[in-house]
PDB file of C-alpha atoms in Angstrom:
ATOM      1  CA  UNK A 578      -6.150  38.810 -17.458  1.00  0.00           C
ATOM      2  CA  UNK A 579      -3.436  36.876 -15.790  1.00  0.00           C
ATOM      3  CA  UNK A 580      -4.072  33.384 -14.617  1.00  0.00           C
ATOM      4  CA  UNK A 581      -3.777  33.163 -10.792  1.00  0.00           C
ATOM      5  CA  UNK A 582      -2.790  30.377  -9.006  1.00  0.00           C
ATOM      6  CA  UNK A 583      -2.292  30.156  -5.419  1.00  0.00           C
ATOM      7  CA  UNK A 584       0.148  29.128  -2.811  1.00  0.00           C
ATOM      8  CA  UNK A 585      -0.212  28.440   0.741  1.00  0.00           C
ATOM      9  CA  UNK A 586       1.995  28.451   3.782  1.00  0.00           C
ATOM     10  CA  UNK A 587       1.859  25.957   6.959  1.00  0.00           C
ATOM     11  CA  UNK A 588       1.716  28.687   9.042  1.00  0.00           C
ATOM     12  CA  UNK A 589      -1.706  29.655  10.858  1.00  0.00           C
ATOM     13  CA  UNK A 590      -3.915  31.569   8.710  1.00  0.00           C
ATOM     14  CA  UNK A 591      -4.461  34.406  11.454  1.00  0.00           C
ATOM     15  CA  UNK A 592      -0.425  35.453  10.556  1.00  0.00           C
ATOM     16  CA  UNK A 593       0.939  37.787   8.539  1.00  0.00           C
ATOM     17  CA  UNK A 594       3.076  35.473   6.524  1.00  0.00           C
ATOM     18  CA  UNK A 595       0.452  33.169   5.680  1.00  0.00           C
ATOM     19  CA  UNK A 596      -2.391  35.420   4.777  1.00  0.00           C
ATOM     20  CA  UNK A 597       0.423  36.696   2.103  1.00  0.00           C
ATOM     21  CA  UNK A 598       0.707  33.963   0.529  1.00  0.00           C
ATOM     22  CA  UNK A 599      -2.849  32.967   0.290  1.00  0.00           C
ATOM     23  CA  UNK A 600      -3.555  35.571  -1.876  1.00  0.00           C
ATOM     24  CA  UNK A 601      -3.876  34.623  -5.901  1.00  0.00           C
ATOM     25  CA  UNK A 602      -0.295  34.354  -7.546  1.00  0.00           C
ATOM     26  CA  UNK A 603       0.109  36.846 -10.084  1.00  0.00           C
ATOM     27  CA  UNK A 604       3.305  38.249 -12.186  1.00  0.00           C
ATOM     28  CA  UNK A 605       5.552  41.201  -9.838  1.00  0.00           C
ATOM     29  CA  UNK A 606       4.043  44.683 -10.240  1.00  0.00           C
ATOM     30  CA  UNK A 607       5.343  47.287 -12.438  1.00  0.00           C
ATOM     31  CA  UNK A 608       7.167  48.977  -9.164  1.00  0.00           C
ATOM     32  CA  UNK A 609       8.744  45.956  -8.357  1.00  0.00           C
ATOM     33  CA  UNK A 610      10.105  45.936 -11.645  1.00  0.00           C
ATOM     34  CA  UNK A 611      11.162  49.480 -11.120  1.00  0.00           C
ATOM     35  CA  UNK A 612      12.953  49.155  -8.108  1.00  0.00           C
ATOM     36  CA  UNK A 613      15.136  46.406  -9.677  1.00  0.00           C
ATOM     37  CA  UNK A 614      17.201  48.979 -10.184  1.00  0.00           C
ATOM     38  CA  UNK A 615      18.445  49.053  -6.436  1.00  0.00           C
ATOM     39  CA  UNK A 616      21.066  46.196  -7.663  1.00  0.00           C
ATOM     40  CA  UNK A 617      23.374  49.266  -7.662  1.00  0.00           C
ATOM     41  CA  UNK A 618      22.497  49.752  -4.242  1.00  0.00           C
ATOM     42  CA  UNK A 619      23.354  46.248  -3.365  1.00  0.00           C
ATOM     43  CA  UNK A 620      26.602  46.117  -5.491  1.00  0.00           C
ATOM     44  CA  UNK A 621      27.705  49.192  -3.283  1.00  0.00           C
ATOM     45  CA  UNK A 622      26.583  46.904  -0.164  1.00  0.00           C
ATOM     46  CA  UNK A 623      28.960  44.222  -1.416  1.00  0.00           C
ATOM     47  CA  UNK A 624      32.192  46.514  -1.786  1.00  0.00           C
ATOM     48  CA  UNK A 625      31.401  47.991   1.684  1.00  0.00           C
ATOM     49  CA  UNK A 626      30.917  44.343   3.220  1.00  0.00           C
ATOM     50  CA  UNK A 627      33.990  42.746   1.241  1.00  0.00           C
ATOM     51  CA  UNK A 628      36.055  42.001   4.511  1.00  0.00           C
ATOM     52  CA  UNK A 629      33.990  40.079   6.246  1.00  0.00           C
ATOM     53  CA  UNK A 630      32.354  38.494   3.350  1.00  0.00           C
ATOM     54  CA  UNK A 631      36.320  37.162   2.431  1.00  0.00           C
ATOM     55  CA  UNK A 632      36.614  35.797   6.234  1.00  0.00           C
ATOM     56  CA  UNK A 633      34.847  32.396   5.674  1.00  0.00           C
ATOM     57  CA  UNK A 634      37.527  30.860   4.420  1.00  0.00           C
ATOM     58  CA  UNK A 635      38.995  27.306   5.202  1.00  0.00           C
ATOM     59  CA  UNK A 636      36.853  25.644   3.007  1.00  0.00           C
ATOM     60  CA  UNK A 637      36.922  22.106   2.094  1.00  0.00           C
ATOM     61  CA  UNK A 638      37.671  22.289  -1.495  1.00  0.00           C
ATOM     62  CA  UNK A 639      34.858  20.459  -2.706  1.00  0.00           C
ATOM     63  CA  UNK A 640      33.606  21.560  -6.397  1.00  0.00           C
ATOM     64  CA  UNK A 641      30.561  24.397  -6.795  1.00  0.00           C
ATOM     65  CA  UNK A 642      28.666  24.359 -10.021  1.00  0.00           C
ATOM     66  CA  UNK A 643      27.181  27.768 -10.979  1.00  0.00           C
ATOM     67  CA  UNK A 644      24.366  28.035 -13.573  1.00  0.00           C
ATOM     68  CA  UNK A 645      22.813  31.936 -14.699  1.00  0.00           C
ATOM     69  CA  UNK A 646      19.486  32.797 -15.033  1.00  0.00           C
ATOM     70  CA  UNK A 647      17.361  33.370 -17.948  1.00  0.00           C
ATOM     71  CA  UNK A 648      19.113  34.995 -20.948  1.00  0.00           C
ATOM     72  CA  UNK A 649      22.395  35.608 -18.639  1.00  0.00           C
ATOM     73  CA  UNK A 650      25.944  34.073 -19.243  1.00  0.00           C
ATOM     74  CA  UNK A 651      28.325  32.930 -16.936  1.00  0.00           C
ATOM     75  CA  UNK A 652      29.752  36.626 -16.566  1.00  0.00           C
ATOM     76  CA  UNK A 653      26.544  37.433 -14.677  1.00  0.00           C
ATOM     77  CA  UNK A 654      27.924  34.975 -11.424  1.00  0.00           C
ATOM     78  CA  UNK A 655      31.636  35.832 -11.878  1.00  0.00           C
ATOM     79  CA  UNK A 656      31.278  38.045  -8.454  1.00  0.00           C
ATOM     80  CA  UNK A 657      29.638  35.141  -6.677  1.00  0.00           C
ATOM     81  CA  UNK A 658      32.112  32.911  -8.520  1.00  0.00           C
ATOM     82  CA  UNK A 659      35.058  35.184  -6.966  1.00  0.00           C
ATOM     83  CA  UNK A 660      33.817  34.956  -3.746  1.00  0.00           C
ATOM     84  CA  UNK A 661      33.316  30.863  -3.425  1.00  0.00           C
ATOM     85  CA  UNK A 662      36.656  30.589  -4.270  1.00  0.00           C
ATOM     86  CA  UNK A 663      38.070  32.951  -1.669  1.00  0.00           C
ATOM     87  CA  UNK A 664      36.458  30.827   0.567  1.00  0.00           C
ATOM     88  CA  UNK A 665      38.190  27.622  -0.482  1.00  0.00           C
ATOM     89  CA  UNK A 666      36.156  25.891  -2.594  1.00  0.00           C
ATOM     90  CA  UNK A 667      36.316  24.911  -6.559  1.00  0.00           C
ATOM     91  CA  UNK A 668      33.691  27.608  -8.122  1.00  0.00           C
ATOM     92  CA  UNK A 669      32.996  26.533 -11.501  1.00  0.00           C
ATOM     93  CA  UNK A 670      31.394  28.224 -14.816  1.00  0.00           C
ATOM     94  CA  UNK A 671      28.540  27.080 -16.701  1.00  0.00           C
ATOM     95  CA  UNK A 672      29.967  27.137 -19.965  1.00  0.00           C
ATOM     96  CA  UNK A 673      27.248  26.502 -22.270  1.00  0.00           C
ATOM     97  CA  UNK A 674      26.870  30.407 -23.021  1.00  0.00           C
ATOM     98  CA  UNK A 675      23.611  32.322 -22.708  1.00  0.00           C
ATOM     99  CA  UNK A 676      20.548  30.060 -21.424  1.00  0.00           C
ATOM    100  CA  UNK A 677      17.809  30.889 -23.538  1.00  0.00           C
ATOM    101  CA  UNK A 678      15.963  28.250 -21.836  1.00  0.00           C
ATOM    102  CA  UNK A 679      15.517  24.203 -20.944  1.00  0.00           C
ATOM    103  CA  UNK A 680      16.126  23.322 -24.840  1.00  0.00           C
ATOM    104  CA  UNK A 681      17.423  19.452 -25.441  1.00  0.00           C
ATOM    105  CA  UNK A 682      20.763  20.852 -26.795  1.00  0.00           C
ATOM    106  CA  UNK A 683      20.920  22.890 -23.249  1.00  0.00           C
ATOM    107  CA  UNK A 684      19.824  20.550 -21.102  1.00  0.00           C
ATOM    108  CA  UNK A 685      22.461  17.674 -22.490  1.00  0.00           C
ATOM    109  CA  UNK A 686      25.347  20.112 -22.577  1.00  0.00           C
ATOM    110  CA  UNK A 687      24.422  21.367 -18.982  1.00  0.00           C
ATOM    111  CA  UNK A 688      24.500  17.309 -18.277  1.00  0.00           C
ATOM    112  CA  UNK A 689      27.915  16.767 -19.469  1.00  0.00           C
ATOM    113  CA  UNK A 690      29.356  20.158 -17.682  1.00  0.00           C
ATOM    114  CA  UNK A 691      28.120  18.319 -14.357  1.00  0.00           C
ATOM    115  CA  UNK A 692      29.628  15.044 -15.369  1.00  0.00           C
ATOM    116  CA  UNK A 693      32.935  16.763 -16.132  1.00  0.00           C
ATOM    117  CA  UNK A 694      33.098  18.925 -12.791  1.00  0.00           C
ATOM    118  CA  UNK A 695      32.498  15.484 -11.086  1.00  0.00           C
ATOM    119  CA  UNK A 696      34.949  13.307 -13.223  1.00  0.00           C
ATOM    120  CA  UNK A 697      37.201  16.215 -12.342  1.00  0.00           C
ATOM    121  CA  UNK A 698      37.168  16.621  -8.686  1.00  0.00           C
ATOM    122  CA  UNK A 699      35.711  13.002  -7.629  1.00  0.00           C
ATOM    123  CA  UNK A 700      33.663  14.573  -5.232  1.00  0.00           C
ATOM    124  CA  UNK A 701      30.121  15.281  -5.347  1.00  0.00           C
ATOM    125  CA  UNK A 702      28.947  18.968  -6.346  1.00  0.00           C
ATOM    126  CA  UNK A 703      26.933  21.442  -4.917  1.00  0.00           C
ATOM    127  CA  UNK A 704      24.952  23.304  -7.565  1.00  0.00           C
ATOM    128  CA  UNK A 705      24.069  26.845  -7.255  1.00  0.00           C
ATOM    129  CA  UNK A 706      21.409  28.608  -9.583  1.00  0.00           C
ATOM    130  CA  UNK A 707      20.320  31.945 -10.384  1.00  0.00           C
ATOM    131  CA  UNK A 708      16.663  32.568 -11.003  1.00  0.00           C
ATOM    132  CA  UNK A 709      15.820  30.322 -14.089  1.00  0.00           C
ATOM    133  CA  UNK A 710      19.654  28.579 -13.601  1.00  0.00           C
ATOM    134  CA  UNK A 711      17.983  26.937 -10.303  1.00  0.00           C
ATOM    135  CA  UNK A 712      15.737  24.834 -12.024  1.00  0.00           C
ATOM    136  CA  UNK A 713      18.155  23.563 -13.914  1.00  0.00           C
ATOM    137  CA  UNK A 714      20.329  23.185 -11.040  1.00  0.00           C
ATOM    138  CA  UNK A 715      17.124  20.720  -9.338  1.00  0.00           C
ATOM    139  CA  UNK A 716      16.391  19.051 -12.779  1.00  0.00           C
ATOM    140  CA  UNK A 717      20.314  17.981 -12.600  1.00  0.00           C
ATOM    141  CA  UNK A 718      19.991  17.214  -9.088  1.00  0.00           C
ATOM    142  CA  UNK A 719      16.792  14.927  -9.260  1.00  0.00           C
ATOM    143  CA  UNK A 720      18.630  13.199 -12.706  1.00  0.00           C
ATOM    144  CA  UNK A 721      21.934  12.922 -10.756  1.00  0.00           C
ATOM    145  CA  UNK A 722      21.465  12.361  -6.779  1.00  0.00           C
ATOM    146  CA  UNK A 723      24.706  10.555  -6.575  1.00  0.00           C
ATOM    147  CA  UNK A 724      26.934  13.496  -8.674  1.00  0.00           C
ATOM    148  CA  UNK A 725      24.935  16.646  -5.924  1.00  0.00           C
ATOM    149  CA  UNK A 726      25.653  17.287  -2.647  1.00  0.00           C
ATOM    150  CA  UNK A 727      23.530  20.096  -2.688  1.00  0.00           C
ATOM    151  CA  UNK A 728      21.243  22.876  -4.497  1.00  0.00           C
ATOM    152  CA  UNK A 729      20.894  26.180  -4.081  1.00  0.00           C
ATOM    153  CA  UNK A 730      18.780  28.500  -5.595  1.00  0.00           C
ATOM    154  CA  UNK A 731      18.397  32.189  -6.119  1.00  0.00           C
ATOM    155  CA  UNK A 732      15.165  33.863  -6.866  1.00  0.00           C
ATOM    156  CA  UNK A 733      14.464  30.710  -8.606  1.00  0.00           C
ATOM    157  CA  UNK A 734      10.498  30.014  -9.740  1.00  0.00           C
ATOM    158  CA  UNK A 735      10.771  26.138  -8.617  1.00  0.00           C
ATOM    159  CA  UNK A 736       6.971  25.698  -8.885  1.00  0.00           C
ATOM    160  CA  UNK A 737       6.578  27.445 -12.243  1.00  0.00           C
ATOM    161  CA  UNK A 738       4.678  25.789 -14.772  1.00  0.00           C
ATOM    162  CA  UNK A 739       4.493  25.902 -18.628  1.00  0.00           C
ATOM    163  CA  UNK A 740       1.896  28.981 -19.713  1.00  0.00           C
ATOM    164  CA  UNK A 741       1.920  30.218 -15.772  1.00  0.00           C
ATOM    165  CA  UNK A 742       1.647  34.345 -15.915  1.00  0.00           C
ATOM    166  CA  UNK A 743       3.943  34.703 -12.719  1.00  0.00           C
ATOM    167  CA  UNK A 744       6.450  35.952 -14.174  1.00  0.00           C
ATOM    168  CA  UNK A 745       8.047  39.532 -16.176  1.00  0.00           C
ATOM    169  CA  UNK A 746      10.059  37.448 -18.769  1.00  0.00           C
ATOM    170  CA  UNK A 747       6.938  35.494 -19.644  1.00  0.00           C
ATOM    171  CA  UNK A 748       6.090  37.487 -22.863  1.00  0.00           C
ATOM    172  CA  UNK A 749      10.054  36.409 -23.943  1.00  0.00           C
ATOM    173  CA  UNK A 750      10.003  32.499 -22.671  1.00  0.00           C
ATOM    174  CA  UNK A 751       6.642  32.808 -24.862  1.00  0.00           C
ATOM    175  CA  UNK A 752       8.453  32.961 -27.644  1.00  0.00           C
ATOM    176  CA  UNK A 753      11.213  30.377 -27.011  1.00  0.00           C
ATOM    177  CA  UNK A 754       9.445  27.653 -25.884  1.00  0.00           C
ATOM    178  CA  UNK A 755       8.244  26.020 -29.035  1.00  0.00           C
ATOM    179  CA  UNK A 756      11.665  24.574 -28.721  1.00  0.00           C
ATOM    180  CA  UNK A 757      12.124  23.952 -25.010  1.00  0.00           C
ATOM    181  CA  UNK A 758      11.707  19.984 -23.812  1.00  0.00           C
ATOM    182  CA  UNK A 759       8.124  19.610 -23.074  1.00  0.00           C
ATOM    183  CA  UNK A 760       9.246  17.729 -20.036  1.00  0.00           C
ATOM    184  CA  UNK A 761      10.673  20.347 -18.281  1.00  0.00           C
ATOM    185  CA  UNK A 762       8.347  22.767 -16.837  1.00  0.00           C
ATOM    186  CA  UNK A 763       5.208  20.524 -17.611  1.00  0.00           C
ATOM    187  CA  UNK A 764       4.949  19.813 -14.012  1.00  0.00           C
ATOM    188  CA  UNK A 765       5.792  22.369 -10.797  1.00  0.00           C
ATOM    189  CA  UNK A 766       8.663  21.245  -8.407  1.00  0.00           C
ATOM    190  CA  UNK A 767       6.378  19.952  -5.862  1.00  0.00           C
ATOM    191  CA  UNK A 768       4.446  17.496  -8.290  1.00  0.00           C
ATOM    192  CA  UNK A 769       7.632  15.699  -8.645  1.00  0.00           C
ATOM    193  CA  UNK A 770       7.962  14.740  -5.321  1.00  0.00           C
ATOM    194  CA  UNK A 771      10.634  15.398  -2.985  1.00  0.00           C
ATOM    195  CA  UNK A 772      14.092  16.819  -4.229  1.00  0.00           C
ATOM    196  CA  UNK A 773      16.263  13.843  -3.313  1.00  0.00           C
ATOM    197  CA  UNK A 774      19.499  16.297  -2.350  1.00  0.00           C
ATOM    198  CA  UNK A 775      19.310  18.988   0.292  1.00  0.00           C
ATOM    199  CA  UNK A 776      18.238  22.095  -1.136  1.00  0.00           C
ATOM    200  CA  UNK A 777      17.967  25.837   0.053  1.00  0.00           C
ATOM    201  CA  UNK A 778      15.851  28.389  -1.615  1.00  0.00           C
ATOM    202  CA  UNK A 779      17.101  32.140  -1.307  1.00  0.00           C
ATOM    203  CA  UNK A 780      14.753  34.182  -2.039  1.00  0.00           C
ATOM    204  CA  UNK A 781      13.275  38.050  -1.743  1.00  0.00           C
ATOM    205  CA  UNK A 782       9.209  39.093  -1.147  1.00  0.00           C
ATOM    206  CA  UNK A 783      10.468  42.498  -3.365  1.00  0.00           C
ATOM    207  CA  UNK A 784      11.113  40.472  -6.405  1.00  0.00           C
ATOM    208  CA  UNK A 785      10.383  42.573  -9.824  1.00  0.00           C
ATOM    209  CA  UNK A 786      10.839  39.404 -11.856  1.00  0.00           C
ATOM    210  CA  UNK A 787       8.998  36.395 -10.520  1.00  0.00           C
ATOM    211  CA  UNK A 788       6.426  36.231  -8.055  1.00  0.00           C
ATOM    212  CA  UNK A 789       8.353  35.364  -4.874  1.00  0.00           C
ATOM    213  CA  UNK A 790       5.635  32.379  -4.109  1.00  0.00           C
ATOM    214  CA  UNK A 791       6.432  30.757  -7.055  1.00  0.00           C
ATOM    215  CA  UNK A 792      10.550  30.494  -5.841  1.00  0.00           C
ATOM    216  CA  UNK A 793       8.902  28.175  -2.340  1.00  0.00           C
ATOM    217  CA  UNK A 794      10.210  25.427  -1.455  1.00  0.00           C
ATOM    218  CA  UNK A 795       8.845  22.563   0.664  1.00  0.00           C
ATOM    219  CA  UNK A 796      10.165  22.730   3.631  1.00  0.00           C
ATOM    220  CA  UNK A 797      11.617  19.426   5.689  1.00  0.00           C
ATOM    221  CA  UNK A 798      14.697  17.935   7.286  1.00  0.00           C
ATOM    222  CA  UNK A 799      17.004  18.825   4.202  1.00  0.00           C
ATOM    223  CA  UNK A 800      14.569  21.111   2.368  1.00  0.00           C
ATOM    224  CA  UNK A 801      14.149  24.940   3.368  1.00  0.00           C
ATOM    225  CA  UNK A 802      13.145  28.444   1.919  1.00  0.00           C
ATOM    226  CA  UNK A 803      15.711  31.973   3.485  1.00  0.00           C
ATOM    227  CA  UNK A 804      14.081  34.931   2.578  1.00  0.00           C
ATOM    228  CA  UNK A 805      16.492  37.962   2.257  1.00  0.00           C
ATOM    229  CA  UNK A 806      15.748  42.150   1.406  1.00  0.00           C
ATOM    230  CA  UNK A 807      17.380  42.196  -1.992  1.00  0.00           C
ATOM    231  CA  UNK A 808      16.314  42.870  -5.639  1.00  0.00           C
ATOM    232  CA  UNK A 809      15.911  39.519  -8.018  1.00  0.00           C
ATOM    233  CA  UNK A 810      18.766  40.765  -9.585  1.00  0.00           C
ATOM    234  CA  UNK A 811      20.951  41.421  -6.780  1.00  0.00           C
ATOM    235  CA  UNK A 812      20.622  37.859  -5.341  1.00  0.00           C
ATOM    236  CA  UNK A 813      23.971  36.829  -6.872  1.00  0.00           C
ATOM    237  CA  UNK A 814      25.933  40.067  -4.897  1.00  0.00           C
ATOM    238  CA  UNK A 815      23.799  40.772  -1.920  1.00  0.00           C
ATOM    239  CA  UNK A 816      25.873  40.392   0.785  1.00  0.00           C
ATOM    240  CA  UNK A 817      22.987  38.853   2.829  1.00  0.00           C
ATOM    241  CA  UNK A 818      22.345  35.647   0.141  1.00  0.00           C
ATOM    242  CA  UNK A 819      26.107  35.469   0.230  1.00  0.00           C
ATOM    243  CA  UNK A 820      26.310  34.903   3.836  1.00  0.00           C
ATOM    244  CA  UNK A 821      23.714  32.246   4.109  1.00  0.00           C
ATOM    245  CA  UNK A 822      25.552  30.946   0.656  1.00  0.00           C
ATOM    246  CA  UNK A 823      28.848  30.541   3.167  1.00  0.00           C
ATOM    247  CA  UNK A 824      27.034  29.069   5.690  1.00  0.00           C
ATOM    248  CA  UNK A 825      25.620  26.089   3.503  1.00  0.00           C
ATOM    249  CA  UNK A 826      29.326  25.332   1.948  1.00  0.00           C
ATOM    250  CA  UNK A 827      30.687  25.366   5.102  1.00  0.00           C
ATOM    251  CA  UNK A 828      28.877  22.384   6.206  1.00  0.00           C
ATOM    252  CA  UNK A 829      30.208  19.073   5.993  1.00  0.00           C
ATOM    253  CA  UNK A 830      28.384  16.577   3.649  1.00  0.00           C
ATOM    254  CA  UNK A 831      25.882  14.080   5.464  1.00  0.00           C
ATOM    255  CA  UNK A 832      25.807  16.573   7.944  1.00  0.00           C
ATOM    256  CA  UNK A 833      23.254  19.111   6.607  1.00  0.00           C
ATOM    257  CA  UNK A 834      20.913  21.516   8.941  1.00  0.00           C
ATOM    258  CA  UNK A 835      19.040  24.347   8.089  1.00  0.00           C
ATOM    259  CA  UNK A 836      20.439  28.066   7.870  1.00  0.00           C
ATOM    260  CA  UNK A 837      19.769  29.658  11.202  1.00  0.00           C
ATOM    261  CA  UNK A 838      20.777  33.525  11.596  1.00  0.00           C
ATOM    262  CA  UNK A 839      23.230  34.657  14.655  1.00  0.00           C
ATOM    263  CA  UNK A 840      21.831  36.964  16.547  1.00  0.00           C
ATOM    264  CA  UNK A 841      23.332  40.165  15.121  1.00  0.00           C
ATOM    265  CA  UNK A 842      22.186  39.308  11.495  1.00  0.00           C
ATOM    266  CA  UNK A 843      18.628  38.290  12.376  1.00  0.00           C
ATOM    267  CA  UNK A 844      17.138  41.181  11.616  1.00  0.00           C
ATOM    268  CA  UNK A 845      18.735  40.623   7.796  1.00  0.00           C
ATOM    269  CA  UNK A 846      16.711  37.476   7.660  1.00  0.00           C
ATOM    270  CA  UNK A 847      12.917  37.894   7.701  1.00  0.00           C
ATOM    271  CA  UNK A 848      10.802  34.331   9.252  1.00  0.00           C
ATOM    272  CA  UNK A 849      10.384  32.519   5.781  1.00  0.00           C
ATOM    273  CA  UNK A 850       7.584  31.401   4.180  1.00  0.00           C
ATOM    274  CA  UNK A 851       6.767  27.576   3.221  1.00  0.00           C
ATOM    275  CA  UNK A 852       5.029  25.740   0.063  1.00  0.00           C
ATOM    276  CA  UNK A 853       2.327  23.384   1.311  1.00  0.00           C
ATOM    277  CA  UNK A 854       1.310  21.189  -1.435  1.00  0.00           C
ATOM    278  CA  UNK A 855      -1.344  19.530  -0.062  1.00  0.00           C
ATOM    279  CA  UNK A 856      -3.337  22.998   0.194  1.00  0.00           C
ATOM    280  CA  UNK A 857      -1.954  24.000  -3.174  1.00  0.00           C
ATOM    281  CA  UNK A 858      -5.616  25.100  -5.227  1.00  0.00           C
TER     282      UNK A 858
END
């Protein structure tokens, strides 16, 4: 049987949101996983959304560090890559090939691709992550507070510990992690205190992959969770995470608010849900 953990919101317990996320954390169901398959869905989304997607531009050229998720290669973010520079900023590769997890070798060569986008640009980055790519994205950022201007994650299992069931890809990361650094998922994101960089946390309650709890942030003055309808797969091209993606480039360092919805794309963005630590049992 799966080992549960479980998360709780600082909502009131009487709402729906809250009484979600109370119950026992355990791995996506096999639908979930099924339904991943709507990426194609959400790839058509993109193609039909392109033109206003491309209409953020102006940006202020600062340098974006992308990092894939679990297994993936940099040609799994070359869409969102695309897009980030369309809107004027300096999108950037991970270049250390497939991540097969938080290895020493990985982990020092994902250190020295941050130090050379910074050397490069002389500005500080903004790191984006896919899934498993955004905990290496807040493992940079807590190592490196003066190199990040931001983090961003998508569909990311922040509060994932080492032997937690929570996720499809566990029976695989079971495997690999004899030679991962012990360090690295020993402790969830909350037990390290607070991420010293603004952060945002994209994420979807119809995630096949992870358990959508686990990918919580919590929430504060420069710390916040956007819940979009996407696939855990699609997070990288649905035009929805791109939008709020926009939105958080677009805002001038030191000046950093949370990701509020117009009016006409409200109904894209359902009232997210927050990690409360101190209830955490």
């Amino acid at each position: 049987m799966a080992r549960a953990c479980t998360v709780r919101v600082t909502l009131e317990d009487a709402d729906p949101v809250a009484a979600a996320v109370h119950r026992p954390v355990r791995r996506p169901a096999r639908l979930k996983l099924w339904l991943e398959q709507r990426v194609a869905l959400e790839a058509g989304a993109l193609l039909a959304a392109a033109p206003l997607l491309g209409l953020p531009r102006g940006g202020d050229h600062s340098p974006v560090l992308v990092i894939p998720g679990f297994t993936a290669t940099d040609a799994s973010t070359a869409v969102l890559r695309f897009y980030i520079r369309t809107w004027g900023y300096w999108a950037h590769g991970w270049r250390v090939g497939s991540n097969f997890g938080p290895t020493a070798k990985t982990l020092q060569a994902t250190q020295e691709r941050l130090d050379a986008v910074h050397a490069r640009h002389g500005k500080r980055v903004t790191l984006i992550g896919q899934s498993a790519g955004g905990t290496f994205a807040r493992y940079l950022a807590r190592a490196n507070p003066d190199k990040v201007r931001q983090v961003i994650t998508l569909g990311s299992p922040i509060q994932l510990v080492s032997g937690d069931r929570t996720s499809i890809a566990r029976s695989l990361t079971r495997r690999l992690e004899r030679g991962f650094d012990p360090e690295f998922n020993r402790l969830a994101d909350h037990q390290r205190g607070v991420l010293p960089v603004p952060a945002t946390s994209i994420y979807t309650r119809s995630d096949g992959i992870v358990s959508w709890q686990v990918c919580l942030d919590i929430v504060d003055d420069r710390h916040e969770n956007v819940e979009v309808h996407a696939t855990h797969s699609g997070l990288a091209v649905n035009p929805a995470s791109l939008h709020v993606i926009a939105d958080r480039l677009r805002q001038p360092e030191g000046r950093w608010r949370p990701f509020v919805p117009s009016p006409l794309l409200r109904q894209l963005y359902p009232r997210p849900a927050a990690y409360d630590a101190h209830r955490h049992g």
